[in-house]
Amino acid sequence: MRRGKPPMRVSVPRRTANGASSALGVCPMIMWVRCPSRCLSMTLTPISAWWLLVLACPVLFAGEALLRRVPALVRCNIPASVTGGLLAAALVLGLQATGLLQISWQTRVTAGWWTWLATPEPEWFSRPAKAVNLPLLVGFFTCVGLAAPLSILRTGGRALVILLGAATAMAVLQNFVGVGLAKVMGAPPLLGVVCGSLTLVGGHGTVLGFASRFEEAGFATAATVGAAAATFGLVASGLLAGPLAESLLRRRGLVVPAVENGGGGPEVARTGVIGELREFFSEPKTAVVHLLLVAVCIKAGSWVSFGLVKLGAAFPAYMGALLVGLAVRAAHDAAGGTWLRTATLVRLGGLLLALFLAVTLTALNLAELTKVAGPMLVILTVNIVMTLAFAAFVVWPLLGRDHEAAVMVAGLVGFGVGSTATAVAAMNAIVRRRGPALRAQAIVPATGGFLIDLTNAPTTTAFLQWLR
């Protein structure tokens, strides 16, 4: 009889030179079950990004289950992707805090078969590391462009101008509030801009784009502080955008039709990701045609984005696909076409968005929020409260105090504090319960997706020059 067991071998995912994973990696929970005592003291290599895709659907199912168990979350229009993603991120944080398991997610991959669709060939041949959820994000914005009829965009012209003007004014206010509070508390004034529109309106991508310029101006920790502030804003937008819109609608006396009494109102459409998939594939030929069209637009859009970058324009990676989608829809409508189905595109976009948020929020490092302390926490909190008040007391009346206005307010808070993705997720949650808001669903993604970048970048630059 052997006295001991042979030493356990633990394989870890291989990593390429740029840090991306080249294999599926190791499932940490399997290792914990097999050898818990060793896991207590080991530090894991970052887990492959592919596991984020594998876990996306289970995370969505967990979010849907939580919504069913806690109806208040449904009434507050919190999306299943947000609840599930934050639940997964909180679970990881809990494991790390207790010392049971150290988990660090990789978020980028180099696999050519996955990155090809959203990458132009001149860049793709070098096998760049791309975010694993990039195709999902670009596909979602492609659906936004394809699902935006010209007639709706034309009739929503006034609302578009109001929303963009309000978002720009809000960005300026965030910076003034941030700089003022920073000076009062004796912190560097540039901290006020980093915790202002740079991160709240701009998000993680804008932080990375401006970090070097802030470092040159003397704020050496701009990238680290900005990442933590953007994470704080992302969580806040996912939790606050929907509840604010719901409170405005209820104060106005606009109740959910036939839902509170168990009737057949819009909430019956809330069937979960499986139900959405069944609806999407209920007409297989139509589903396949729309999937192929979205794929073609994504590929064409990657070249448009490539051209914009070469021209010196700093736009998000999805910009080209969004513009191609808008152009294809405009040509379709101008030619009198009827084969593009908005409902199908909206459903496909919703599925892609849910998967994107599930991946993004699962990989969210909530431990970064521990860096949000002191003056930084004060500035972010005051700015978020100011944004909510600005949306409720200024933008809501300007837009008309109706259902469409509430959906746009939710979108404004979403991309004004977090990201366009969380904005659209909150809007979708409202629409599922209260009925469609076609103008809002066409205008908000366009405003938060790229129009606000045209005003926020100059605003940030102006404050940077002023405080340099």
CSV table of C-alpha atoms in Angstrom, one decimal:
chain,number,residue,atom,x,y,z
A,1,MET,CA,0.0,0.0,0.0
A,2,ARG,CA,1.4,3.4,-1.1
A,3,ARG,CA,2.0,5.9,1.7
A,4,GLY,CA,1.4,9.0,-0.3
A,5,LYS,CA,0.0,10.4,-3.4
A,6,PRO,CA,2.2,11.6,-6.3
A,7,PRO,CA,2.5,15.4,-6.5
A,8,MET,CA,-0.4,17.0,-8.4
A,9,ARG,CA,0.4,18.6,-11.7
A,10,VAL,CA,-1.4,21.8,-12.5
A,11,SER,CA,-1.4,22.8,-16.2
A,12,VAL,CA,-1.8,26.5,-16.9
A,13,PRO,CA,-2.8,28.2,-20.1
A,14,ARG,CA,0.0,29.1,-22.5
A,15,ARG,CA,0.5,32.7,-23.2
A,16,THR,CA,1.7,34.5,-26.3
A,17,ALA,CA,4.2,37.2,-26.3
A,18,ASN,CA,1.6,39.9,-26.1
A,19,GLY,CA,-0.1,38.3,-23.1
A,20,ALA,CA,-3.1,36.8,-24.8
A,21,SER,CA,-4.1,33.2,-24.1
A,22,SER,CA,-3.5,30.6,-26.7
A,23,ALA,CA,-5.6,27.8,-25.1
A,24,LEU,CA,-8.7,27.4,-23.1
A,25,GLY,CA,-6.7,27.5,-19.9
A,26,VAL,CA,-7.6,26.0,-16.6
A,27,CYS,CA,-11.0,25.9,-14.9
A,28,PRO,CA,-10.2,27.0,-11.4
A,29,MET,CA,-13.2,25.4,-9.8
A,30,ILE,CA,-12.0,21.9,-11.0
A,31,MET,CA,-8.7,22.6,-9.3
A,32,TRP,CA,-10.4,23.7,-6.1
A,33,VAL,CA,-12.5,20.5,-6.0
A,34,ARG,CA,-9.4,18.3,-6.6
A,35,CYS,CA,-7.1,20.0,-4.2
A,36,PRO,CA,-8.6,22.7,-2.0
A,37,SER,CA,-5.6,22.9,0.4
A,38,ARG,CA,-3.2,23.7,-2.4
A,39,CYS,CA,-5.6,26.3,-3.9
A,40,LEU,CA,-5.5,28.2,-0.6
A,41,SER,CA,-1.9,29.2,-1.1
A,42,MET,CA,-1.5,29.2,-4.9
A,43,THR,CA,-1.6,32.2,-7.2
A,44,LEU,CA,-3.2,31.3,-10.6
A,45,THR,CA,-2.1,32.4,-14.0
A,46,PRO,CA,-4.8,34.6,-15.5
A,47,ILE,CA,-7.6,32.4,-16.8
A,48,SER,CA,-8.1,32.3,-20.6
A,49,ALA,CA,-10.6,34.8,-22.1
A,50,TRP,CA,-12.4,31.9,-23.8
A,51,TRP,CA,-13.9,30.9,-20.4
A,52,LEU,CA,-15.7,34.3,-20.4
A,53,LEU,CA,-17.5,33.3,-23.6
A,54,VAL,CA,-18.2,29.8,-22.2
A,55,LEU,CA,-19.7,31.3,-19.0
A,56,ALA,CA,-21.7,34.1,-20.8
A,57,CYS,CA,-24.9,32.0,-21.1
A,58,PRO,CA,-24.8,30.6,-17.5
A,59,VAL,CA,-24.3,34.2,-16.2
A,60,LEU,CA,-27.3,35.3,-18.2
A,61,PHE,CA,-29.4,32.4,-16.8
A,62,ALA,CA,-28.3,33.3,-13.3
A,63,GLY,CA,-29.3,36.9,-13.9
A,64,GLU,CA,-32.7,35.9,-15.1
A,65,ALA,CA,-33.2,33.6,-12.1
A,66,LEU,CA,-32.3,36.4,-9.8
A,67,LEU,CA,-34.9,38.7,-11.5
A,68,ARG,CA,-37.6,36.0,-11.1
A,69,ARG,CA,-36.7,35.7,-7.4
A,70,VAL,CA,-36.5,39.5,-6.7
A,71,PRO,CA,-39.4,41.2,-8.6
A,72,ALA,CA,-38.2,44.6,-7.4
A,73,LEU,CA,-35.2,44.3,-9.8
A,74,VAL,CA,-37.7,43.9,-12.7
A,75,ARG,CA,-39.7,46.9,-11.5
A,76,CYS,CA,-36.5,48.9,-11.4
A,77,ASN,CA,-35.7,47.9,-15.0
A,78,ILE,CA,-32.3,46.2,-14.1
A,79,PRO,CA,-31.3,44.0,-17.0
A,80,ALA,CA,-30.5,40.4,-16.5
A,81,SER,CA,-27.1,40.8,-18.1
A,82,VAL,CA,-26.2,43.4,-15.4
A,83,THR,CA,-27.5,41.4,-12.5
A,84,GLY,CA,-25.9,38.2,-13.7
A,85,GLY,CA,-22.6,39.8,-14.6
A,86,LEU,CA,-22.3,41.8,-11.3
A,87,LEU,CA,-23.3,38.6,-9.4
A,88,ALA,CA,-20.4,36.7,-11.1
A,89,ALA,CA,-18.0,39.6,-10.5
A,90,ALA,CA,-19.0,39.8,-6.8
A,91,LEU,CA,-18.6,36.0,-6.5
A,92,VAL,CA,-15.0,36.3,-7.8
A,93,LEU,CA,-14.3,39.2,-5.5
A,94,GLY,CA,-15.6,37.2,-2.5
A,95,LEU,CA,-13.3,34.3,-3.4
A,96,GLN,CA,-10.4,36.6,-3.6
A,97,ALA,CA,-11.2,38.5,-0.4
A,98,THR,CA,-11.5,35.3,1.6
A,99,GLY,CA,-8.3,33.8,0.1
A,100,LEU,CA,-10.0,30.7,-1.2
A,101,LEU,CA,-9.1,31.3,-4.8
A,102,GLN,CA,-7.2,34.0,-6.8
A,103,ILE,CA,-8.8,34.6,-10.2
A,104,SER,CA,-7.6,37.0,-12.8
A,105,TRP,CA,-9.3,37.0,-16.2
A,106,GLN,CA,-7.5,37.5,-19.5
A,107,THR,CA,-9.8,39.5,-21.8
A,108,ARG,CA,-7.9,39.4,-25.1
A,109,VAL,CA,-7.3,36.7,-27.7
A,110,THR,CA,-5.1,36.4,-30.8
A,111,ALA,CA,-7.1,33.6,-32.5
A,112,GLY,CA,-7.4,34.7,-36.1
A,113,TRP,CA,-10.7,32.8,-36.7
A,114,TRP,CA,-12.3,34.9,-34.0
A,115,THR,CA,-10.8,38.3,-34.7
A,116,TRP,CA,-11.0,38.2,-38.5
A,117,LEU,CA,-14.6,39.5,-38.8
A,118,ALA,CA,-13.9,42.7,-36.9
A,119,THR,CA,-10.4,43.3,-38.1
A,120,PRO,CA,-9.2,44.6,-41.5
A,121,GLU,CA,-6.7,42.4,-43.2
A,122,PRO,CA,-3.6,44.8,-43.0
A,123,GLU,CA,-4.0,44.6,-39.2
A,124,TRP,CA,-5.3,41.0,-39.0
A,125,PHE,CA,-2.2,39.5,-40.6
A,126,SER,CA,-0.1,40.6,-37.6
A,127,ARG,CA,-2.4,38.7,-35.3
A,128,PRO,CA,-3.2,41.5,-32.9
A,129,ALA,CA,-4.6,40.8,-29.5
A,130,LYS,CA,-8.3,41.9,-29.5
A,131,ALA,CA,-10.9,41.9,-26.7
A,132,VAL,CA,-12.7,38.6,-26.8
A,133,ASN,CA,-16.1,40.5,-26.7
A,134,LEU,CA,-15.2,42.9,-29.5
A,135,PRO,CA,-17.2,41.0,-32.2
A,136,LEU,CA,-20.3,41.0,-29.9
A,137,LEU,CA,-20.0,44.8,-29.4
A,138,VAL,CA,-19.5,45.6,-33.1
A,139,GLY,CA,-22.3,43.2,-34.0
A,140,PHE,CA,-24.6,45.0,-31.6
A,141,PHE,CA,-23.9,48.4,-33.1
A,142,THR,CA,-24.3,47.0,-36.6
A,143,CYS,CA,-27.8,45.9,-35.6
A,144,VAL,CA,-28.4,49.4,-34.2
A,145,GLY,CA,-27.5,51.0,-37.6
A,146,LEU,CA,-29.5,48.5,-39.6
A,147,ALA,CA,-32.6,48.8,-37.4
A,148,ALA,CA,-32.7,52.7,-37.6
A,149,PRO,CA,-35.1,53.7,-40.4
A,150,LEU,CA,-34.6,57.1,-41.9
A,151,SER,CA,-38.2,58.0,-41.2
A,152,ILE,CA,-37.6,57.6,-37.4
A,153,LEU,CA,-34.3,59.5,-37.5
A,154,ARG,CA,-36.0,62.4,-39.4
A,155,THR,CA,-38.9,62.7,-37.0
A,156,GLY,CA,-36.5,62.5,-34.0
A,157,GLY,CA,-34.4,65.4,-35.2
A,158,ARG,CA,-35.5,67.7,-32.4
A,159,ALA,CA,-35.0,65.1,-29.7
A,160,LEU,CA,-31.6,64.2,-31.1
A,161,VAL,CA,-30.5,67.9,-30.9
A,162,ILE,CA,-31.8,68.2,-27.3
A,163,LEU,CA,-30.2,64.9,-26.2
A,164,LEU,CA,-26.8,65.7,-27.7
A,165,GLY,CA,-26.9,69.3,-26.4
A,166,ALA,CA,-27.9,68.1,-23.0
A,167,ALA,CA,-25.2,65.4,-22.9
A,168,THR,CA,-22.5,68.0,-23.9
A,169,ALA,CA,-23.7,70.4,-21.3
A,170,MET,CA,-23.7,67.6,-18.7
A,171,ALA,CA,-20.1,66.7,-19.6
A,172,VAL,CA,-19.0,70.3,-19.1
A,173,LEU,CA,-20.8,70.4,-15.7
A,174,GLN,CA,-19.1,67.1,-14.6
A,175,ASN,CA,-15.7,68.7,-15.3
A,176,PHE,CA,-16.5,72.0,-13.5
A,177,VAL,CA,-17.9,70.1,-10.5
A,178,GLY,CA,-14.9,67.7,-10.5
A,179,VAL,CA,-12.3,70.5,-10.7
A,180,GLY,CA,-14.1,72.6,-8.1
A,181,LEU,CA,-14.3,69.7,-5.6
A,182,ALA,CA,-10.7,68.8,-6.2
A,183,LYS,CA,-9.5,72.3,-5.4
A,184,VAL,CA,-11.7,72.5,-2.3
A,185,MET,CA,-10.2,69.2,-1.0
A,186,GLY,CA,-6.7,70.1,-1.9
A,187,ALA,CA,-6.4,67.4,-4.6
A,188,PRO,CA,-4.8,68.0,-8.1
A,189,PRO,CA,-7.4,69.8,-10.3
A,190,LEU,CA,-6.8,67.3,-13.1
A,191,LEU,CA,-8.3,64.6,-10.8
A,192,GLY,CA,-11.6,66.5,-11.3
A,193,VAL,CA,-11.4,66.0,-15.1
A,194,VAL,CA,-10.4,62.4,-14.8
A,195,CYS,CA,-13.3,61.8,-12.4
A,196,GLY,CA,-15.5,63.9,-14.7
A,197,SER,CA,-16.5,63.6,-18.3
A,198,LEU,CA,-13.2,61.7,-19.2
A,199,THR,CA,-14.4,58.6,-17.4
A,200,LEU,CA,-18.1,59.1,-16.9
A,201,VAL,CA,-19.1,60.1,-20.4
A,202,GLY,CA,-16.0,58.7,-22.1
A,203,GLY,CA,-15.5,55.4,-20.4
A,204,HIS,CA,-12.5,53.0,-20.4
A,205,GLY,CA,-11.6,53.6,-24.0
A,206,THR,CA,-11.5,57.4,-23.7
A,207,VAL,CA,-9.3,57.0,-20.5
A,208,LEU,CA,-6.8,54.9,-22.5
A,209,GLY,CA,-6.8,57.4,-25.3
A,210,PHE,CA,-6.2,60.5,-23.0
A,211,ALA,CA,-4.0,58.9,-20.3
A,212,SER,CA,-0.6,59.8,-21.9
A,213,ARG,CA,-1.7,63.4,-22.3
A,214,PHE,CA,-2.7,63.7,-18.6
A,215,GLU,CA,0.6,62.1,-17.6
A,216,GLU,CA,2.5,64.6,-19.7
A,217,ALA,CA,0.5,67.3,-17.9
A,218,GLY,CA,1.7,66.1,-14.5
A,219,PHE,CA,-1.0,63.6,-13.4
A,220,ALA,CA,1.2,60.4,-13.4
A,221,THR,CA,-1.6,58.0,-12.3
A,222,ALA,CA,-4.2,59.0,-14.8
A,223,ALA,CA,-4.5,55.5,-16.4
A,224,THR,CA,-4.9,53.7,-13.0
A,225,VAL,CA,-7.3,56.3,-11.5
A,226,GLY,CA,-9.2,56.6,-14.7
A,227,ALA,CA,-9.7,52.8,-15.0
A,228,ALA,CA,-11.0,52.7,-11.4
A,229,ALA,CA,-13.3,55.7,-12.0
A,230,ALA,CA,-14.7,54.2,-15.2
A,231,THR,CA,-15.4,50.9,-13.4
A,232,PHE,CA,-17.3,52.8,-10.7
A,233,GLY,CA,-19.3,54.6,-13.3
A,234,LEU,CA,-20.1,51.4,-15.2
A,235,VAL,CA,-21.5,49.7,-12.2
A,236,ALA,CA,-23.5,52.9,-11.2
A,237,SER,CA,-25.0,53.3,-14.6
A,238,GLY,CA,-26.2,49.7,-14.7
A,239,LEU,CA,-27.9,50.1,-11.4
A,240,LEU,CA,-29.3,53.6,-11.6
A,241,ALA,CA,-30.4,54.3,-15.2
A,242,GLY,CA,-33.5,52.0,-15.1
A,243,PRO,CA,-34.7,53.0,-11.6
A,244,LEU,CA,-34.6,56.7,-12.4
A,245,ALA,CA,-36.7,56.3,-15.6
A,246,GLU,CA,-39.2,54.1,-13.7
A,247,SER,CA,-39.6,56.7,-10.9
A,248,LEU,CA,-40.2,59.5,-13.4
A,249,LEU,CA,-42.8,57.5,-15.2
A,250,ARG,CA,-44.6,56.5,-12.0
A,251,ARG,CA,-44.6,60.1,-10.7
A,252,ARG,CA,-46.2,61.1,-14.0
A,253,GLY,CA,-48.8,58.4,-13.5
A,254,LEU,CA,-47.8,56.3,-16.4
A,255,VAL,CA,-48.2,52.7,-15.2
A,256,VAL,CA,-47.2,49.5,-16.9
A,257,PRO,CA,-50.2,48.5,-19.1
A,258,ALA,CA,-52.0,45.3,-18.0
A,259,VAL,CA,-48.9,44.0,-16.2
A,260,GLU,CA,-49.5,44.9,-12.6
A,261,ASN,CA,-52.7,42.8,-12.7
A,262,GLY,CA,-51.1,39.9,-14.5
A,263,GLY,CA,-52.5,40.8,-17.9
A,264,GLY,CA,-50.9,40.5,-21.3
A,265,GLY,CA,-49.0,43.7,-21.5
A,266,PRO,CA,-45.5,44.2,-22.9
A,267,GLU,CA,-43.9,42.4,-20.0
A,268,VAL,CA,-45.0,39.0,-21.4
A,269,ALA,CA,-42.2,39.5,-24.0
A,270,ARG,CA,-39.7,39.1,-21.2
A,271,THR,CA,-39.0,35.4,-22.0
A,272,GLY,CA,-35.3,35.3,-21.3
A,273,VAL,CA,-32.4,34.5,-23.7
A,274,ILE,CA,-33.8,31.1,-24.7
A,275,GLY,CA,-37.2,32.6,-25.6
A,276,GLU,CA,-35.4,35.4,-27.6
A,277,LEU,CA,-33.4,32.8,-29.5
A,278,ARG,CA,-36.6,30.8,-30.3
A,279,GLU,CA,-38.3,33.9,-31.5
A,280,PHE,CA,-35.3,34.9,-33.6
A,281,PHE,CA,-35.1,31.5,-35.3
A,282,SER,CA,-38.8,31.1,-35.7
A,283,GLU,CA,-38.3,32.0,-39.3
A,284,PRO,CA,-35.0,30.3,-40.1
A,285,LYS,CA,-34.5,31.8,-43.6
A,286,THR,CA,-35.0,35.3,-42.3
A,287,ALA,CA,-32.7,34.7,-39.4
A,288,VAL,CA,-29.9,33.4,-41.6
A,289,VAL,CA,-30.2,36.3,-44.1
A,290,HIS,CA,-30.0,38.9,-41.3
A,291,LEU,CA,-27.1,37.1,-39.7
A,292,LEU,CA,-25.2,37.1,-43.0
A,293,LEU,CA,-26.0,40.8,-43.6
A,294,VAL,CA,-24.8,41.7,-40.1
A,295,ALA,CA,-21.5,39.7,-40.7
A,296,VAL,CA,-21.0,41.5,-44.0
A,297,CYS,CA,-21.6,44.9,-42.4
A,298,ILE,CA,-19.2,44.1,-39.6
A,299,LYS,CA,-16.4,43.2,-42.1
A,300,ALA,CA,-17.0,46.3,-44.3
A,301,GLY,CA,-17.2,48.4,-41.1
A,302,SER,CA,-13.8,47.2,-40.0
A,303,TRP,CA,-12.3,48.7,-43.2
A,304,VAL,CA,-14.2,52.0,-42.6
A,305,SER,CA,-12.8,52.2,-39.1
A,306,PHE,CA,-9.4,51.4,-40.4
A,307,GLY,CA,-9.7,54.3,-42.9
A,308,LEU,CA,-10.9,56.6,-40.2
A,309,VAL,CA,-7.9,55.8,-38.0
A,310,LYS,CA,-5.5,56.4,-40.9
A,311,LEU,CA,-7.1,59.8,-41.3
A,312,GLY,CA,-6.3,60.6,-37.7
A,313,ALA,CA,-9.9,60.3,-36.4
A,314,ALA,CA,-10.1,58.8,-32.9
A,315,PHE,CA,-13.4,56.8,-32.9
A,316,PRO,CA,-14.4,53.6,-31.1
A,317,ALA,CA,-13.8,50.3,-33.0
A,318,TYR,CA,-17.5,49.9,-33.7
A,319,MET,CA,-17.9,53.2,-35.5
A,320,GLY,CA,-17.3,51.8,-39.0
A,321,ALA,CA,-19.9,49.1,-38.6
A,322,LEU,CA,-22.4,51.5,-37.2
A,323,LEU,CA,-22.0,53.8,-40.2
A,324,VAL,CA,-22.2,50.9,-42.7
A,325,GLY,CA,-25.4,49.7,-41.0
A,326,LEU,CA,-26.9,53.2,-41.3
A,327,ALA,CA,-25.9,53.4,-44.9
A,328,VAL,CA,-27.3,50.0,-45.8
A,329,ARG,CA,-30.6,50.8,-44.1
A,330,ALA,CA,-30.8,54.2,-45.8
A,331,ALA,CA,-30.3,52.6,-49.2
A,332,HIS,CA,-32.8,49.9,-48.4
A,333,ASP,CA,-35.5,52.4,-47.4
A,334,ALA,CA,-34.7,54.7,-50.3
A,335,ALA,CA,-35.2,51.8,-52.8
A,336,GLY,CA,-38.5,50.9,-51.2
A,337,GLY,CA,-37.2,47.6,-49.8
A,338,THR,CA,-39.2,45.6,-47.3
A,339,TRP,CA,-37.0,42.6,-46.6
A,340,LEU,CA,-35.1,44.2,-43.7
A,341,ARG,CA,-37.1,43.5,-40.5
A,342,THR,CA,-36.5,45.9,-37.7
A,343,ALA,CA,-38.0,43.5,-35.1
A,344,THR,CA,-35.5,40.8,-36.1
A,345,LEU,CA,-32.6,43.1,-36.0
A,346,VAL,CA,-33.6,44.5,-32.6
A,347,ARG,CA,-33.9,41.0,-31.2
A,348,LEU,CA,-30.5,40.0,-32.6
A,349,GLY,CA,-28.9,43.2,-31.3
A,350,GLY,CA,-30.4,42.5,-27.9
A,351,LEU,CA,-28.9,39.0,-27.8
A,352,LEU,CA,-25.5,40.3,-28.8
A,353,LEU,CA,-25.7,43.1,-26.2
A,354,ALA,CA,-26.7,40.7,-23.4
A,355,LEU,CA,-23.8,38.4,-24.2
A,356,PHE,CA,-21.4,41.4,-24.4
A,357,LEU,CA,-22.5,42.7,-21.0
A,358,ALA,CA,-22.3,39.3,-19.5
A,359,VAL,CA,-18.7,38.8,-20.6
A,360,THR,CA,-17.7,42.4,-19.7
A,361,LEU,CA,-19.2,42.5,-16.2
A,362,THR,CA,-18.1,39.0,-15.4
A,363,ALA,CA,-14.5,40.0,-16.1
A,364,LEU,CA,-14.9,43.3,-14.2
A,365,ASN,CA,-12.4,43.6,-11.4
A,366,LEU,CA,-14.5,44.9,-8.6
A,367,ALA,CA,-11.3,45.1,-6.4
A,368,GLU,CA,-10.5,48.2,-8.5
A,369,LEU,CA,-13.3,49.9,-6.6
A,370,THR,CA,-11.1,49.8,-3.4
A,371,LYS,CA,-9.0,52.4,-5.1
A,372,VAL,CA,-12.0,54.8,-5.3
A,373,ALA,CA,-11.4,56.5,-2.0
A,374,GLY,CA,-11.1,60.0,-0.5
A,375,PRO,CA,-11.4,62.9,-2.9
A,376,MET,CA,-11.9,60.5,-5.8
A,377,LEU,CA,-15.0,58.9,-4.2
A,378,VAL,CA,-16.4,62.3,-3.3
A,379,ILE,CA,-16.0,63.7,-6.8
A,380,LEU,CA,-17.5,60.6,-8.5
A,381,THR,CA,-20.5,60.4,-6.1
A,382,VAL,CA,-21.3,64.1,-6.4
A,383,ASN,CA,-21.0,64.0,-10.2
A,384,ILE,CA,-23.3,60.9,-10.5
A,385,VAL,CA,-25.9,62.6,-8.2
A,386,MET,CA,-25.6,65.8,-10.3
A,387,THR,CA,-26.1,63.8,-13.5
A,388,LEU,CA,-29.2,62.1,-12.1
A,389,ALA,CA,-30.6,65.5,-11.1
A,390,PHE,CA,-29.7,67.1,-14.4
A,391,ALA,CA,-31.5,64.3,-16.3
A,392,ALA,CA,-34.6,64.4,-14.1
A,393,PHE,CA,-35.1,68.1,-13.7
A,394,VAL,CA,-33.7,69.5,-17.0
A,395,VAL,CA,-33.7,66.8,-19.8
A,396,TRP,CA,-36.9,65.0,-18.8
A,397,PRO,CA,-39.1,68.2,-19.2
A,398,LEU,CA,-37.3,69.2,-22.4
A,399,LEU,CA,-38.0,65.9,-24.0
A,400,GLY,CA,-41.7,66.0,-23.1
A,401,ARG,CA,-42.2,63.9,-19.9
A,402,ASP,CA,-43.6,60.9,-21.8
A,403,HIS,CA,-42.7,57.3,-22.3
A,404,GLU,CA,-40.1,58.1,-25.1
A,405,ALA,CA,-38.6,60.8,-22.9
A,406,ALA,CA,-38.2,58.4,-20.0
A,407,VAL,CA,-36.4,55.9,-22.2
A,408,MET,CA,-34.1,58.6,-23.5
A,409,VAL,CA,-33.4,59.8,-19.9
A,410,ALA,CA,-32.4,56.2,-19.0
A,411,GLY,CA,-30.1,56.2,-22.0
A,412,LEU,CA,-28.6,59.5,-21.1
A,413,VAL,CA,-27.8,58.4,-17.6
A,414,GLY,CA,-26.5,55.1,-19.0
A,415,PHE,CA,-23.9,56.6,-21.3
A,416,GLY,CA,-23.4,59.8,-19.3
A,417,VAL,CA,-22.2,57.7,-16.3
A,418,GLY,CA,-21.1,54.4,-17.7
A,419,SER,CA,-21.3,53.3,-21.4
A,420,THR,CA,-23.6,53.1,-24.4
A,421,ALA,CA,-24.0,49.3,-23.8
A,422,THR,CA,-25.4,49.8,-20.3
A,423,ALA,CA,-27.6,52.6,-21.6
A,424,VAL,CA,-29.2,50.4,-24.2
A,425,ALA,CA,-29.5,47.5,-21.8
A,426,ALA,CA,-31.5,49.7,-19.4
A,427,MET,CA,-33.6,51.0,-22.3
A,428,ASN,CA,-34.4,47.5,-23.4
A,429,ALA,CA,-35.5,46.5,-19.9
A,430,ILE,CA,-38.0,49.5,-19.9
A,431,VAL,CA,-39.3,48.7,-23.4
A,432,ARG,CA,-39.9,45.0,-22.5
A,433,ARG,CA,-42.1,46.1,-19.6
A,434,ARG,CA,-43.8,49.2,-21.0
A,435,GLY,CA,-43.8,48.9,-24.8
A,436,PRO,CA,-41.7,50.2,-27.7
A,437,ALA,CA,-39.9,53.5,-27.9
A,438,LEU,CA,-38.6,53.5,-31.5
A,439,ARG,CA,-37.3,57.1,-31.6
A,440,ALA,CA,-35.4,56.6,-28.3
A,441,GLN,CA,-34.0,53.3,-29.4
A,442,ALA,CA,-32.7,54.8,-32.6
A,443,ILE,CA,-31.4,58.2,-31.2
A,444,VAL,CA,-29.7,57.1,-28.0
A,445,PRO,CA,-27.2,54.6,-29.4
A,446,ALA,CA,-26.2,57.1,-32.1
A,447,THR,CA,-25.8,59.9,-29.6
A,448,GLY,CA,-23.9,57.8,-27.0
A,449,GLY,CA,-22.1,55.7,-29.5
A,450,PHE,CA,-20.3,58.4,-31.5
A,451,LEU,CA,-21.9,61.9,-31.5
A,452,ILE,CA,-21.0,62.6,-27.9
A,453,ASP,CA,-17.4,61.7,-28.8
A,454,LEU,CA,-17.4,64.6,-31.2
A,455,THR,CA,-18.1,67.0,-28.3
A,456,ASN,CA,-16.6,65.2,-25.3
A,457,ALA,CA,-13.1,65.0,-26.7
A,458,PRO,CA,-12.8,68.8,-27.4
A,459,THR,CA,-14.3,69.4,-23.9
A,460,THR,CA,-11.7,67.2,-22.2
A,461,THR,CA,-8.9,68.8,-24.2
A,462,ALA,CA,-10.0,72.3,-23.3
A,463,PHE,CA,-10.1,71.5,-19.6
A,464,LEU,CA,-6.7,69.8,-19.9
A,465,GLN,CA,-5.2,72.9,-21.6
A,466,TRP,CA,-6.8,75.2,-19.0
A,467,LEU,CA,-5.4,73.2,-16.0
A,468,ARG,CA,-2.0,72.3,-17.5
